[in-house]
mmCIF file of C-alpha atoms and ligand atoms in Angstrom:
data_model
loop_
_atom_site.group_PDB
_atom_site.id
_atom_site.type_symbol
_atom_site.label_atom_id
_atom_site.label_comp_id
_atom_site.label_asym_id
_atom_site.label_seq_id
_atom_site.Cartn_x
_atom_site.Cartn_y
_atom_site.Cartn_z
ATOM 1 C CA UNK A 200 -19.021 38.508 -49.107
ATOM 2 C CA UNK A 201 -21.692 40.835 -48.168
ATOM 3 C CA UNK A 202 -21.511 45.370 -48.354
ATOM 4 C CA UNK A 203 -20.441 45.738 -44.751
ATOM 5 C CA UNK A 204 -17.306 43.386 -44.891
ATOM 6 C CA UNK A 205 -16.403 44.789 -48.657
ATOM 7 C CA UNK A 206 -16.485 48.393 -46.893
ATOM 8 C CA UNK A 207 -14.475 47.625 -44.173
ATOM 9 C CA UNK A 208 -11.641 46.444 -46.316
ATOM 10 C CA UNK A 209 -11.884 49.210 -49.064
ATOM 11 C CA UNK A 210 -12.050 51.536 -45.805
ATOM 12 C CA UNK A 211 -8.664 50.203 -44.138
ATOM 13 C CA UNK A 212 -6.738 50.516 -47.797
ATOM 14 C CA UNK A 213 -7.583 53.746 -47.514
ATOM 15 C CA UNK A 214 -6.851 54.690 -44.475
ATOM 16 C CA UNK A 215 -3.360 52.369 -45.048
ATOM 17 C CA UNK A 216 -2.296 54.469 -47.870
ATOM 18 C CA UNK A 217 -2.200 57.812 -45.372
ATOM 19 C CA UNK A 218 0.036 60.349 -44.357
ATOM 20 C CA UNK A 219 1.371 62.674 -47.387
ATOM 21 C CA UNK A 220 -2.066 63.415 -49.522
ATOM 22 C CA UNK A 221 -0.535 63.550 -53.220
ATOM 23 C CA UNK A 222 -2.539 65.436 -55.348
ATOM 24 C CA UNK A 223 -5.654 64.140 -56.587
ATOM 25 C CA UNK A 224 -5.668 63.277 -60.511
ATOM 26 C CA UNK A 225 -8.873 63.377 -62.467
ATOM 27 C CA UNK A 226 -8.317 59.684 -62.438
ATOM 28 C CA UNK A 227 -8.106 59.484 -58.829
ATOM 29 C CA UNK A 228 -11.210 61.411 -58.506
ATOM 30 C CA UNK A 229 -12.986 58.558 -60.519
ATOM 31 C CA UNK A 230 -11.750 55.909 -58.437
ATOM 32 C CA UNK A 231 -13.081 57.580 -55.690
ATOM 33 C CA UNK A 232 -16.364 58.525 -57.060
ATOM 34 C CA UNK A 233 -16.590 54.503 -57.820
ATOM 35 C CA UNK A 234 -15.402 53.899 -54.403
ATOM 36 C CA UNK A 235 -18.064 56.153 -52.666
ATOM 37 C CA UNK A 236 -20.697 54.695 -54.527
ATOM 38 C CA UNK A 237 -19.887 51.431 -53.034
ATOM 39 C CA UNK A 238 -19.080 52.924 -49.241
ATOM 40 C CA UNK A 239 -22.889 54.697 -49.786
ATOM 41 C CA UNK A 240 -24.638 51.113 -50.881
ATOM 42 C CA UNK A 241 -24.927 53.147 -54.302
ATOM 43 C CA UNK A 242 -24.958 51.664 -57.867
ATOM 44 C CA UNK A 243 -24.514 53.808 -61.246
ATOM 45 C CA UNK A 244 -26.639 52.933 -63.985
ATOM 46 C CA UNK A 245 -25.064 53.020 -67.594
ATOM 47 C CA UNK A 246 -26.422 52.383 -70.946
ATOM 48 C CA UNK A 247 -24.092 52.050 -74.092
ATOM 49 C CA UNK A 248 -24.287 54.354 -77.034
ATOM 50 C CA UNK A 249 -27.106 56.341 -74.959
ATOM 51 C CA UNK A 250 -26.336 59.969 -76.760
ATOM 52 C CA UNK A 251 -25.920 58.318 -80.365
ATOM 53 C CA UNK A 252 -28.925 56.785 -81.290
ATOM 54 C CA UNK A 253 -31.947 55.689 -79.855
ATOM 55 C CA UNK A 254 -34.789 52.486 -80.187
ATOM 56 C CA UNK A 255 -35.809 54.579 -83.337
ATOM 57 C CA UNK A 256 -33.768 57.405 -83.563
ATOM 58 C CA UNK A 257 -30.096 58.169 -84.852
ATOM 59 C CA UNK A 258 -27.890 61.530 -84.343
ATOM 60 C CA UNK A 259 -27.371 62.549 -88.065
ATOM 61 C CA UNK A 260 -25.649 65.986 -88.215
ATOM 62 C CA UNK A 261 -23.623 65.293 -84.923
ATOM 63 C CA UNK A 262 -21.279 68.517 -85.177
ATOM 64 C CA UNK A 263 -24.322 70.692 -84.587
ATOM 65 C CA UNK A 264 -26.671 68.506 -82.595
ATOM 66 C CA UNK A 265 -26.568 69.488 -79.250
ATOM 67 C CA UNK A 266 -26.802 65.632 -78.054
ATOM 68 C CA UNK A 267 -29.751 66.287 -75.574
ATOM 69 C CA UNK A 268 -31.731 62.933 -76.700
ATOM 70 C CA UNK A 269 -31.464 60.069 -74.687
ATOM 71 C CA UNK A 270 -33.998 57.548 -74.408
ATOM 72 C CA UNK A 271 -33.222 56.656 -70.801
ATOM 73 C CA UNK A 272 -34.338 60.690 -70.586
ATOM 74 C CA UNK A 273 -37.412 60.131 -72.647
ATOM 75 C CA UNK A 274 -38.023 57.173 -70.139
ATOM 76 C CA UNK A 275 -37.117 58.342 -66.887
ATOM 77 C CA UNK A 276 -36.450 62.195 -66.934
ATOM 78 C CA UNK A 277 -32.669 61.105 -66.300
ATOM 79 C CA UNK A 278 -29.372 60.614 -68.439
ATOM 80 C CA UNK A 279 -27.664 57.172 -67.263
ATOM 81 C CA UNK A 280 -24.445 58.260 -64.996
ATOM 82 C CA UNK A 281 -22.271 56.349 -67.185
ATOM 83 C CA UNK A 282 -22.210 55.953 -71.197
ATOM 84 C CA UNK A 283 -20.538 53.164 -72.676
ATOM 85 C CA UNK A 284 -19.186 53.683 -76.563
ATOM 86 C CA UNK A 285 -17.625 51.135 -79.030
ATOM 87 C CA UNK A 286 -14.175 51.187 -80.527
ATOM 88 C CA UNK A 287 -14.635 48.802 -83.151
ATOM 89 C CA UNK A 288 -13.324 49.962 -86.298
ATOM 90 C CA UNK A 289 -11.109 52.475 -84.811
ATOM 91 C CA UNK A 290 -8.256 50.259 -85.597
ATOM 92 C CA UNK A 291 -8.531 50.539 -89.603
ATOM 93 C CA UNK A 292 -8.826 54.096 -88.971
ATOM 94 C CA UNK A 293 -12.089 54.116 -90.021
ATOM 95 C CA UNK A 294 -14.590 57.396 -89.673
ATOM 96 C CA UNK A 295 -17.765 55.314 -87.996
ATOM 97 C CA UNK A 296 -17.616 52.026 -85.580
ATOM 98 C CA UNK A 297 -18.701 48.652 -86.180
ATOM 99 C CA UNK A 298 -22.476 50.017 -85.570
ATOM 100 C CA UNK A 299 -22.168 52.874 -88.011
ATOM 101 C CA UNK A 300 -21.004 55.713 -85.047
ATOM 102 C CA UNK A 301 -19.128 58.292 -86.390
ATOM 103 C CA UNK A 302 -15.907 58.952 -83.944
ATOM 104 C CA UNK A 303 -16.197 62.463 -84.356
ATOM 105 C CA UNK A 304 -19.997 62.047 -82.810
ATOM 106 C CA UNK A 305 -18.457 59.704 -80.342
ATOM 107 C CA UNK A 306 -16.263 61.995 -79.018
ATOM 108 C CA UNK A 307 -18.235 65.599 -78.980
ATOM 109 C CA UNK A 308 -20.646 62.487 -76.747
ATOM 110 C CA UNK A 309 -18.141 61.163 -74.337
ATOM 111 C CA UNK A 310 -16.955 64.981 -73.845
ATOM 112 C CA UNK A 311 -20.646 66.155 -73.231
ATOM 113 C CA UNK A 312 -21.521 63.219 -71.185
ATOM 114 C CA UNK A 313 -18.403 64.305 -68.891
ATOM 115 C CA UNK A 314 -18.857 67.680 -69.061
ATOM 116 C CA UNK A 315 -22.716 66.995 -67.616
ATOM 117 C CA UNK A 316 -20.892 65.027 -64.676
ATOM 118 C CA UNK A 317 -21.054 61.817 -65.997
ATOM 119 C CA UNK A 318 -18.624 59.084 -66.465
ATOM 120 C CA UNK A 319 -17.568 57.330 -69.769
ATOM 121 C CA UNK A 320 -16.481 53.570 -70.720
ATOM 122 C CA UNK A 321 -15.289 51.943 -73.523
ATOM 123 C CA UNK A 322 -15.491 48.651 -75.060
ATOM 124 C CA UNK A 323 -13.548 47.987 -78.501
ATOM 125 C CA UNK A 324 -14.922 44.455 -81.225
ATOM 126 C CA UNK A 325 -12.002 44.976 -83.457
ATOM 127 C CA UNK A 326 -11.442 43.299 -86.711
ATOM 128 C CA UNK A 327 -9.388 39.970 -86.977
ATOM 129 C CA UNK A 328 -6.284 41.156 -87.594
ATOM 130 C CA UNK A 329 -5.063 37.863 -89.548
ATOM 131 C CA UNK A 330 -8.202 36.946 -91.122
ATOM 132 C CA UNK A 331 -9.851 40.286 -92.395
ATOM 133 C CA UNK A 332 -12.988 38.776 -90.906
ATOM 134 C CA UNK A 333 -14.633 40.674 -87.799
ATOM 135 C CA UNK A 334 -14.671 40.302 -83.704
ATOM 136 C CA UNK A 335 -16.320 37.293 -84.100
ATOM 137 C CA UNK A 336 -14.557 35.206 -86.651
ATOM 138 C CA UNK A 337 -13.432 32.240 -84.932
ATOM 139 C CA UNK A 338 -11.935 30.713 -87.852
ATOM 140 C CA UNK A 339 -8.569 30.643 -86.929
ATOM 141 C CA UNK A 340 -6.964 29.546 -83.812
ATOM 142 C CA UNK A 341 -3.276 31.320 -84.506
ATOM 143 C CA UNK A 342 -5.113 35.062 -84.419
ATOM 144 C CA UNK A 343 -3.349 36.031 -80.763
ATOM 145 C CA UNK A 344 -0.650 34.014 -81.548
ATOM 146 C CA UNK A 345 0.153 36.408 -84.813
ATOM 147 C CA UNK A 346 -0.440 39.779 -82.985
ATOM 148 C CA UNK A 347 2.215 38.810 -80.408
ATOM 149 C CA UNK A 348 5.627 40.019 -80.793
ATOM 150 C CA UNK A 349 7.192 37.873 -83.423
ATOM 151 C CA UNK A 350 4.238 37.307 -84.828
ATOM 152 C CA UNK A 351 3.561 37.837 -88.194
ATOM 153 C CA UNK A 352 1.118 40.542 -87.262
ATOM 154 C CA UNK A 353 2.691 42.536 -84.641
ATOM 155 C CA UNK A 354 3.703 45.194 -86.885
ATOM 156 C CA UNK A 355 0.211 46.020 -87.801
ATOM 157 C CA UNK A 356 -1.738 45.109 -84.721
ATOM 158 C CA UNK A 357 0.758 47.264 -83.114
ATOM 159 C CA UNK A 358 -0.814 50.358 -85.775
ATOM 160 C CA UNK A 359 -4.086 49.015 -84.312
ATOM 161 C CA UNK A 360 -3.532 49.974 -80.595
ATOM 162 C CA UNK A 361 -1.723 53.393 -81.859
ATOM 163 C CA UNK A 362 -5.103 54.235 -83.474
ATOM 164 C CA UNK A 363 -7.119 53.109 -80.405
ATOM 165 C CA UNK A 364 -4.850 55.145 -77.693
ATOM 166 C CA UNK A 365 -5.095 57.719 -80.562
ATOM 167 C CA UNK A 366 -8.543 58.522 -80.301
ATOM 168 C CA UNK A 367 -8.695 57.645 -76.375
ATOM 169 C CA UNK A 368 -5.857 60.085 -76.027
ATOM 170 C CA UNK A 369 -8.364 62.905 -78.219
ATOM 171 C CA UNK A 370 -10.702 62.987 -75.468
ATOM 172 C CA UNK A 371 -7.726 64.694 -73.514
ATOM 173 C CA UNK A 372 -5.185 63.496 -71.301
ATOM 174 C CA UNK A 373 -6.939 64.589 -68.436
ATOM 175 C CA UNK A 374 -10.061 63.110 -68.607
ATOM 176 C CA UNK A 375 -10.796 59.867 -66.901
ATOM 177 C CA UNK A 376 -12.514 57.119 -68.672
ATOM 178 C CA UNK A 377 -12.563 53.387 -68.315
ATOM 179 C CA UNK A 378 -11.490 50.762 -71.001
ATOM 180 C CA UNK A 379 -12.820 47.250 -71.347
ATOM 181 C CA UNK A 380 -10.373 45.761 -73.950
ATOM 182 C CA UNK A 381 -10.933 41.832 -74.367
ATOM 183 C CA UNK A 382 -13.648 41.151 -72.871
ATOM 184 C CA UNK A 383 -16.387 37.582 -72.511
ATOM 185 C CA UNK A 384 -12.716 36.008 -72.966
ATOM 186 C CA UNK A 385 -14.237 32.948 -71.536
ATOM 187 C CA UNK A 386 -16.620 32.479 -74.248
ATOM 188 C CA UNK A 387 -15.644 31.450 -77.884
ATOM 189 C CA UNK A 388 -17.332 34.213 -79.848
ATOM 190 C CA UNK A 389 -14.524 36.625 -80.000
ATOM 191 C CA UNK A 390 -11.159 35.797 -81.912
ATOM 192 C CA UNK A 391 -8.954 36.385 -78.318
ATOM 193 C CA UNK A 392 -11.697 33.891 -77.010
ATOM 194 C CA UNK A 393 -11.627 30.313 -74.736
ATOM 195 C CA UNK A 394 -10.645 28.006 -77.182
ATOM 196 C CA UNK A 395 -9.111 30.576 -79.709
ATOM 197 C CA UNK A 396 -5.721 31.433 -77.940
ATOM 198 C CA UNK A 397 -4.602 29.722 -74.464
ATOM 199 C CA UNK A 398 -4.638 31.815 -70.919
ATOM 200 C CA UNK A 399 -0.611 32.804 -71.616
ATOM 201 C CA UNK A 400 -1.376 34.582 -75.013
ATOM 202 C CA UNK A 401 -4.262 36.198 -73.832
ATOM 203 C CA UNK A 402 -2.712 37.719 -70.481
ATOM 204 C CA UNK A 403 0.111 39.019 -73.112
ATOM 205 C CA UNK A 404 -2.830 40.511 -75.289
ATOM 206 C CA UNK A 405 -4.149 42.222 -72.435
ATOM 207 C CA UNK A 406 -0.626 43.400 -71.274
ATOM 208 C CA UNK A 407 0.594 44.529 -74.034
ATOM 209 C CA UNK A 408 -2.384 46.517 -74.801
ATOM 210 C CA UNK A 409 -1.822 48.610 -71.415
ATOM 211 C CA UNK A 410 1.849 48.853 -71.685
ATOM 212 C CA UNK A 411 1.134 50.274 -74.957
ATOM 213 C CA UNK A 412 -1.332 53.116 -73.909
ATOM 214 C CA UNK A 413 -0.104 53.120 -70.321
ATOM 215 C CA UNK A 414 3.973 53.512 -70.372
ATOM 216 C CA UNK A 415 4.478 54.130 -74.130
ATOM 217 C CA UNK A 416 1.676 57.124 -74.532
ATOM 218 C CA UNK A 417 1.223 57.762 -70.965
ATOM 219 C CA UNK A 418 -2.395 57.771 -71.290
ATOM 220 C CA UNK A 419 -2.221 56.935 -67.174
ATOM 221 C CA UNK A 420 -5.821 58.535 -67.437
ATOM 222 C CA UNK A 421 -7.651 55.181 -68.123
ATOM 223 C CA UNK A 422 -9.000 52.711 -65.262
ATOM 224 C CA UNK A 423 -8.631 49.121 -66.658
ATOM 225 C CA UNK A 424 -11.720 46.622 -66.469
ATOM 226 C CA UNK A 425 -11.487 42.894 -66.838
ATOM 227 C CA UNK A 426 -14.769 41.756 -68.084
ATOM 228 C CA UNK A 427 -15.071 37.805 -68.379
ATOM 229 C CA UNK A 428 -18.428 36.628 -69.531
ATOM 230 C CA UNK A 429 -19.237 35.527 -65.693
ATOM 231 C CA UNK A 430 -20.747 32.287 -66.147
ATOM 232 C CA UNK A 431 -17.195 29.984 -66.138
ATOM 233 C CA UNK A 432 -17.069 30.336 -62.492
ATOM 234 C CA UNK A 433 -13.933 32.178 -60.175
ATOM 235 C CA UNK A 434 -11.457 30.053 -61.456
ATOM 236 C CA UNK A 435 -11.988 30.259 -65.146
ATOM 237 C CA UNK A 436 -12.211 34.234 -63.893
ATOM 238 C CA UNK A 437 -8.975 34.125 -62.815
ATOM 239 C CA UNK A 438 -7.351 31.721 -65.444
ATOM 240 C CA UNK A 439 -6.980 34.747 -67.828
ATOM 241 C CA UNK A 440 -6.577 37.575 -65.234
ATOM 242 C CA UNK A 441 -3.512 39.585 -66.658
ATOM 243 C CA UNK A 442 -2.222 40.476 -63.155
ATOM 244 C CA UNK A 443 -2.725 43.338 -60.095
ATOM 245 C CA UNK A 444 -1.059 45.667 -62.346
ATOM 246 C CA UNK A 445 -3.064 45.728 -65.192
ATOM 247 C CA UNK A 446 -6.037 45.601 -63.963
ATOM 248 C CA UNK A 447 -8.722 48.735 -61.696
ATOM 249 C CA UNK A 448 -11.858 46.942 -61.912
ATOM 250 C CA UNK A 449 -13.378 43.455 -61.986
ATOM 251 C CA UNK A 450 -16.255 43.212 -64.164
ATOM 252 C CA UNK A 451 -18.433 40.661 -65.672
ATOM 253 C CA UNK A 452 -20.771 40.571 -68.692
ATOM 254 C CA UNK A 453 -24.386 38.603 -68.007
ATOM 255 C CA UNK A 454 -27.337 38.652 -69.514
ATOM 256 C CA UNK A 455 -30.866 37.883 -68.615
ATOM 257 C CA UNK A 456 -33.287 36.813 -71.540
ATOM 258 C CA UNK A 457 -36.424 35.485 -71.325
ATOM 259 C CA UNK A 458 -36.169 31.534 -71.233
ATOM 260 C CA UNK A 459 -38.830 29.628 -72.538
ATOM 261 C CA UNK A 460 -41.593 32.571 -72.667
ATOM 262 C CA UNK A 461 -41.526 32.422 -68.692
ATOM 263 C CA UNK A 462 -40.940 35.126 -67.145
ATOM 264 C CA UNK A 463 -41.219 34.122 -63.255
ATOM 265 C CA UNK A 464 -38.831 31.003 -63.942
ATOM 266 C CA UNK A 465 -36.637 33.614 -66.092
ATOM 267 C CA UNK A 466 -36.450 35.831 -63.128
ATOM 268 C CA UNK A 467 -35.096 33.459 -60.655
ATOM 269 C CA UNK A 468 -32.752 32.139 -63.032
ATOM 270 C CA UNK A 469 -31.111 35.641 -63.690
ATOM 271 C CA UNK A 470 -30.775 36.359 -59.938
ATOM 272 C CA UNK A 471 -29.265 32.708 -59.035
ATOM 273 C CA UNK A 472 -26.983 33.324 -61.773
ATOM 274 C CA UNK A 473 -26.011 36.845 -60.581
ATOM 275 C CA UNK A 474 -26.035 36.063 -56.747
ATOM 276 C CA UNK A 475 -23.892 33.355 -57.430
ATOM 277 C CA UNK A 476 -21.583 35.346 -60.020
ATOM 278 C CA UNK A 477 -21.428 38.599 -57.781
ATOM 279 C CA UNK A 478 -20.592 36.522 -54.709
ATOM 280 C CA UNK A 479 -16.777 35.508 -56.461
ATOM 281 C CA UNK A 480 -16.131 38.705 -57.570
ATOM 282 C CA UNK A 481 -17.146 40.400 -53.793
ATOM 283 C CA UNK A 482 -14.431 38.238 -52.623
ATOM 284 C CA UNK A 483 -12.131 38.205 -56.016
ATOM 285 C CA UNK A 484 -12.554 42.026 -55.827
ATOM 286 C CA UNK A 485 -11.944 41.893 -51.809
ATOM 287 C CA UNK A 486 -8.758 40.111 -52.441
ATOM 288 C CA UNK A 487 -7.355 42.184 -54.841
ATOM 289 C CA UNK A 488 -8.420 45.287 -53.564
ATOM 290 C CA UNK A 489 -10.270 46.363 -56.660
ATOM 291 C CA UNK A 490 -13.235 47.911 -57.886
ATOM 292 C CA UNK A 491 -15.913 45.446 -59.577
ATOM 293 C CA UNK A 492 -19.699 46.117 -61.582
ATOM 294 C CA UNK A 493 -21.519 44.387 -64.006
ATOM 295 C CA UNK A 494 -20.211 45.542 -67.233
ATOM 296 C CA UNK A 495 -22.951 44.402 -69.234
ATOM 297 C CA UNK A 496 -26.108 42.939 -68.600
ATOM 298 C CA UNK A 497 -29.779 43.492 -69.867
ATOM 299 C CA UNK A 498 -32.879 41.279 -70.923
ATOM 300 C CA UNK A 499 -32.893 41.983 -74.581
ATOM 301 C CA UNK A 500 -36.278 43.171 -75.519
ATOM 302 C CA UNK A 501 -37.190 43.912 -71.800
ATOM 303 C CA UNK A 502 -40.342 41.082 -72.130
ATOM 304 C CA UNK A 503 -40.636 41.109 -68.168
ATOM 305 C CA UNK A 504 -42.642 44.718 -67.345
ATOM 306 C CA UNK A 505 -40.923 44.959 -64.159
ATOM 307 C CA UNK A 506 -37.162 43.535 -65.224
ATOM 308 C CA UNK A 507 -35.804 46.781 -63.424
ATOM 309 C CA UNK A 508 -37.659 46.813 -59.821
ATOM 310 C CA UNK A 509 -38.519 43.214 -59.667
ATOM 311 C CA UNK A 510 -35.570 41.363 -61.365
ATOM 312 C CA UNK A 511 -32.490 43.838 -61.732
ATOM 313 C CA UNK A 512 -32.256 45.585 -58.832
ATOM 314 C CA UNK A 513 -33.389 42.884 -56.172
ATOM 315 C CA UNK A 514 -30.769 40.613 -58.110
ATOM 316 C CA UNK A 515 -27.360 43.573 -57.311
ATOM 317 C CA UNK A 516 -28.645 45.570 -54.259
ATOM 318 C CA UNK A 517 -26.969 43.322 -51.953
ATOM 319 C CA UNK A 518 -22.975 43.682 -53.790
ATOM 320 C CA UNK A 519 -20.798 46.615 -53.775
ATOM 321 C CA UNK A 520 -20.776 46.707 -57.738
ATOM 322 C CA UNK A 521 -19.892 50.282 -59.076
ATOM 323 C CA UNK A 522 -21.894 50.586 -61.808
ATOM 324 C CA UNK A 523 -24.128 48.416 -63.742
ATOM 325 C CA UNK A 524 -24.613 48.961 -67.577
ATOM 326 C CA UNK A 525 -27.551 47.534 -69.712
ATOM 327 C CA UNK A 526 -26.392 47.283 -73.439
ATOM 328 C CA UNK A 527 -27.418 49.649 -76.872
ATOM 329 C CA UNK A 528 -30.436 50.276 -78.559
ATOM 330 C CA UNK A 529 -30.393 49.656 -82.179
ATOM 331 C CA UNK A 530 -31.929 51.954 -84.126
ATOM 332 C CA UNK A 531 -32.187 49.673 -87.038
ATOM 333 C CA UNK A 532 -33.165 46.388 -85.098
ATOM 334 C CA UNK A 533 -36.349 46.787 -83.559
ATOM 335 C CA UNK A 534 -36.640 44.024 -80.918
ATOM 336 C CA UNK A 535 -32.700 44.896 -80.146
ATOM 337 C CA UNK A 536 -33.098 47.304 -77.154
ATOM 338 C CA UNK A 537 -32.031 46.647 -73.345
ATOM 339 C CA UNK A 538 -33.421 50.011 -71.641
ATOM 340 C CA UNK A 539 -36.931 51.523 -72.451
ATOM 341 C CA UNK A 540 -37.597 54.773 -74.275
ATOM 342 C CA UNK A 541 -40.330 56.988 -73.986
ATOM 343 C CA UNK A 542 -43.404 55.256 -74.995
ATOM 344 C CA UNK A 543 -42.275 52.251 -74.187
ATOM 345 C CA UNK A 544 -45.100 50.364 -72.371
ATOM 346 C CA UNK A 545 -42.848 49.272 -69.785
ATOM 347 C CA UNK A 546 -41.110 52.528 -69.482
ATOM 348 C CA UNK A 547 -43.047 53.144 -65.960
ATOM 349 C CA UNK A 548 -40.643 50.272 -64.548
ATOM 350 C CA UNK A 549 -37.379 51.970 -65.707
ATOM 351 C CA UNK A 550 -38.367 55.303 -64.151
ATOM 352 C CA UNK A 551 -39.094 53.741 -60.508
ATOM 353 C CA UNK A 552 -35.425 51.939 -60.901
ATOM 354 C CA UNK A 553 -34.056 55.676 -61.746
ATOM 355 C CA UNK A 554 -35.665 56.800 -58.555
ATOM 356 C CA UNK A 555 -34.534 54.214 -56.441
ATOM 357 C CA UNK A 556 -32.144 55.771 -53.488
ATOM 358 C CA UNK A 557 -29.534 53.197 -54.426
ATOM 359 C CA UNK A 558 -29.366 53.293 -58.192
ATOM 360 C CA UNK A 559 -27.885 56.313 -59.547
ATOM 361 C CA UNK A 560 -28.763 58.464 -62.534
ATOM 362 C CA UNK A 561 -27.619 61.889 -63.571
ATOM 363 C CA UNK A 562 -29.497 64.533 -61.811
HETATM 364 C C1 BMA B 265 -23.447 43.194 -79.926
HETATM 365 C C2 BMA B 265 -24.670 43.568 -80.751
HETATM 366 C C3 BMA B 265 -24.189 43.926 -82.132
HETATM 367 C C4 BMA B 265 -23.130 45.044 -82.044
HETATM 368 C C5 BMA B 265 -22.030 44.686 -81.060
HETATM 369 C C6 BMA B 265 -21.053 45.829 -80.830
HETATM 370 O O1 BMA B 265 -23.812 42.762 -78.665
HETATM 371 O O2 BMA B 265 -25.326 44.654 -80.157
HETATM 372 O O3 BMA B 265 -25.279 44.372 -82.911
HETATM 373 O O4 BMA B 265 -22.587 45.303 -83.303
HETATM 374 O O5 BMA B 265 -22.594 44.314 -79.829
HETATM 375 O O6 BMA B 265 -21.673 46.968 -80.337
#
């Protein structure tokens, strides 16, 4: 379904829920920010851990830094509207995440991001919580199973959400973020994966994660994003969904590598793949009267010199996504980057996306 119909609909809901105005939360005002952007034909641009490190760079002394490098700044002259930031680790009650960010730097970042007039989401790769191994041991198929109540993990998986709402909850109460819990859960990378736990376990994963932070620390500050890896298709989407309820925004995670060292074929592969992905969730997101973006996406290495103008932004412009968010830059990978940096001899490209009337940075 194309802008104009999505509008309409998102319009009428809101002109449904009239008479009495309650007071606006600072959640509301985030759902409505989101919703504008879509109304306007707008799309915000996010980059994860953009304040943290950089292609070659890494925050050291975070309490005094004043977090002012970015390199979507060195690259365009802009900070990306939203930041994304990892959990991962969190739930041992570790000091840094899975990629060596200390949570005390991640929140002073998320804070200063907000406090610029930006908005902040967060993903979380935790542990295996039966196996010891990481997000991505898929050794065992009885992982969700064991987390469940009655299972032989619940006890401590439960002290693994505590530690997550902890630290969401030490951003403040008031401030609005999104969460991304469980995400690609139609791939077979992660442990709450495909094949690794069936559709039933996994909706009770997801709602017993928000009944946790939701109704047992009222953390009611926190939009909720579905993110499926959105190549299974609408029904696959929707095999998993955890329910109305649970759930703010529909996202999905794609990427767009280079395929075979062509570029042009590359190109027309990522936008079949994303017209054909964004087309379900217009409706999916129509139907269930939520939000939707791309949650991830990126070409990693950025090989095409005009993957922003000629291959990102001709592949969304047409679909009411809120934001789109290109994954990290490792500062200790070199060819593991998904926005430019200054210097970066495709950096030009990046800077005519920023200044694109639909694609919005922070000014
Ligand atoms: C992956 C890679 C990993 C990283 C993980 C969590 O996509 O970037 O290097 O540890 O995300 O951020």
């Amino acid at each position: 379904m194309k802008r104009s119909l999505y509008i309409l609909v998102v319009c009428c809901l809101a002109a449904c829920s009239g008479g009495k105005k309650p007071m606006e939360t600072p959640r509301d005002q985030l759902v409505h920010r989101l919703f504008s952007y879509a109304e306007k034909g707008q799309i915000a641009y996010g980059h994860q851990d953009d304040l943290s490190y950089g292609h070659n760079w890494v925050v050291t002394d975070w309490e005094n830094d004043p977090l002012e490098r970015s390199d979507v700044k060195g690259a365009t002259g802009k900070y990306p509207a939203i930041v994304g930031f990892d959990l991962g680790g969190i739930e041992l009650g570790s000091e840094q995440n899975l990629d060596r960010v200390p949570f005390g730097l991640m929140r002073k970042a998320a804070l200063k991001h907000i406090e610029r007039g930006g908005m902040v989401t967060f993903s979380w790769h935790p542990r295996n919580p039966l196996t010891g191994g990481d997000a991505w041991d898929i050794s065992s198929k009885e992982v969700v199973k064991s987390i469940l109540p009655g299972g032989e993990k619940n006890a401590e998986f439960m002290l693994w959400l505590k530690r997550a709402a902890d630290f969401l909850e030490s951003l403040g109460k008031d401030t609005p973020l999104i969460f991304r819990p469980w995400h690609e859960n139609l791939g077979s990378w992660f442990w709450w994966g495909k094949d690794l736990c069936s559709n039933t376990e996994y909706q009770e994963l997801f709602r017993m994660t928000w009944l946790y932070f939701t109704k047992e620390r009222g953390l009611t500050n926190i939009l909720w994003c579905y993110s499926p890896n959105g190549n299974a298709g609408p029904e696959a989407y929707m095999s998993r969904y955890p329910g109305d309820e649970f759930v703010d925004i529909l996202g999905i995670d794609t990427y767009g590598n280079i395929r075979g060292g062509d570029v042009e074929a590359s190109r027309a592969y990522f936008r079949g793949e994303i017209t054909q992905q964004l087309t379900y969730l217009t409706a999916l997101s129509t139907g269930h009267h939520k939000l939707m973006c791309l949650s991830e996406t990126g070409q990693e290495g950025l090989g095409d010199p005009e993957w922003w103008t000629a291959t990102l932004e001709p592949a969304i412009r047409d679909y009411s996504i809120c934001y789109v968010l290109t994954w990290r830059n490792a500062h200790d990978q070199p060819g593991h980057f998904f926005a430019a940096w200054e210097g970066f001899e495709h950096a030009a490209d990046m800077k005519a996306f920023s200044e694109l009337d639909n694609i919005v940075f922070l000014d």
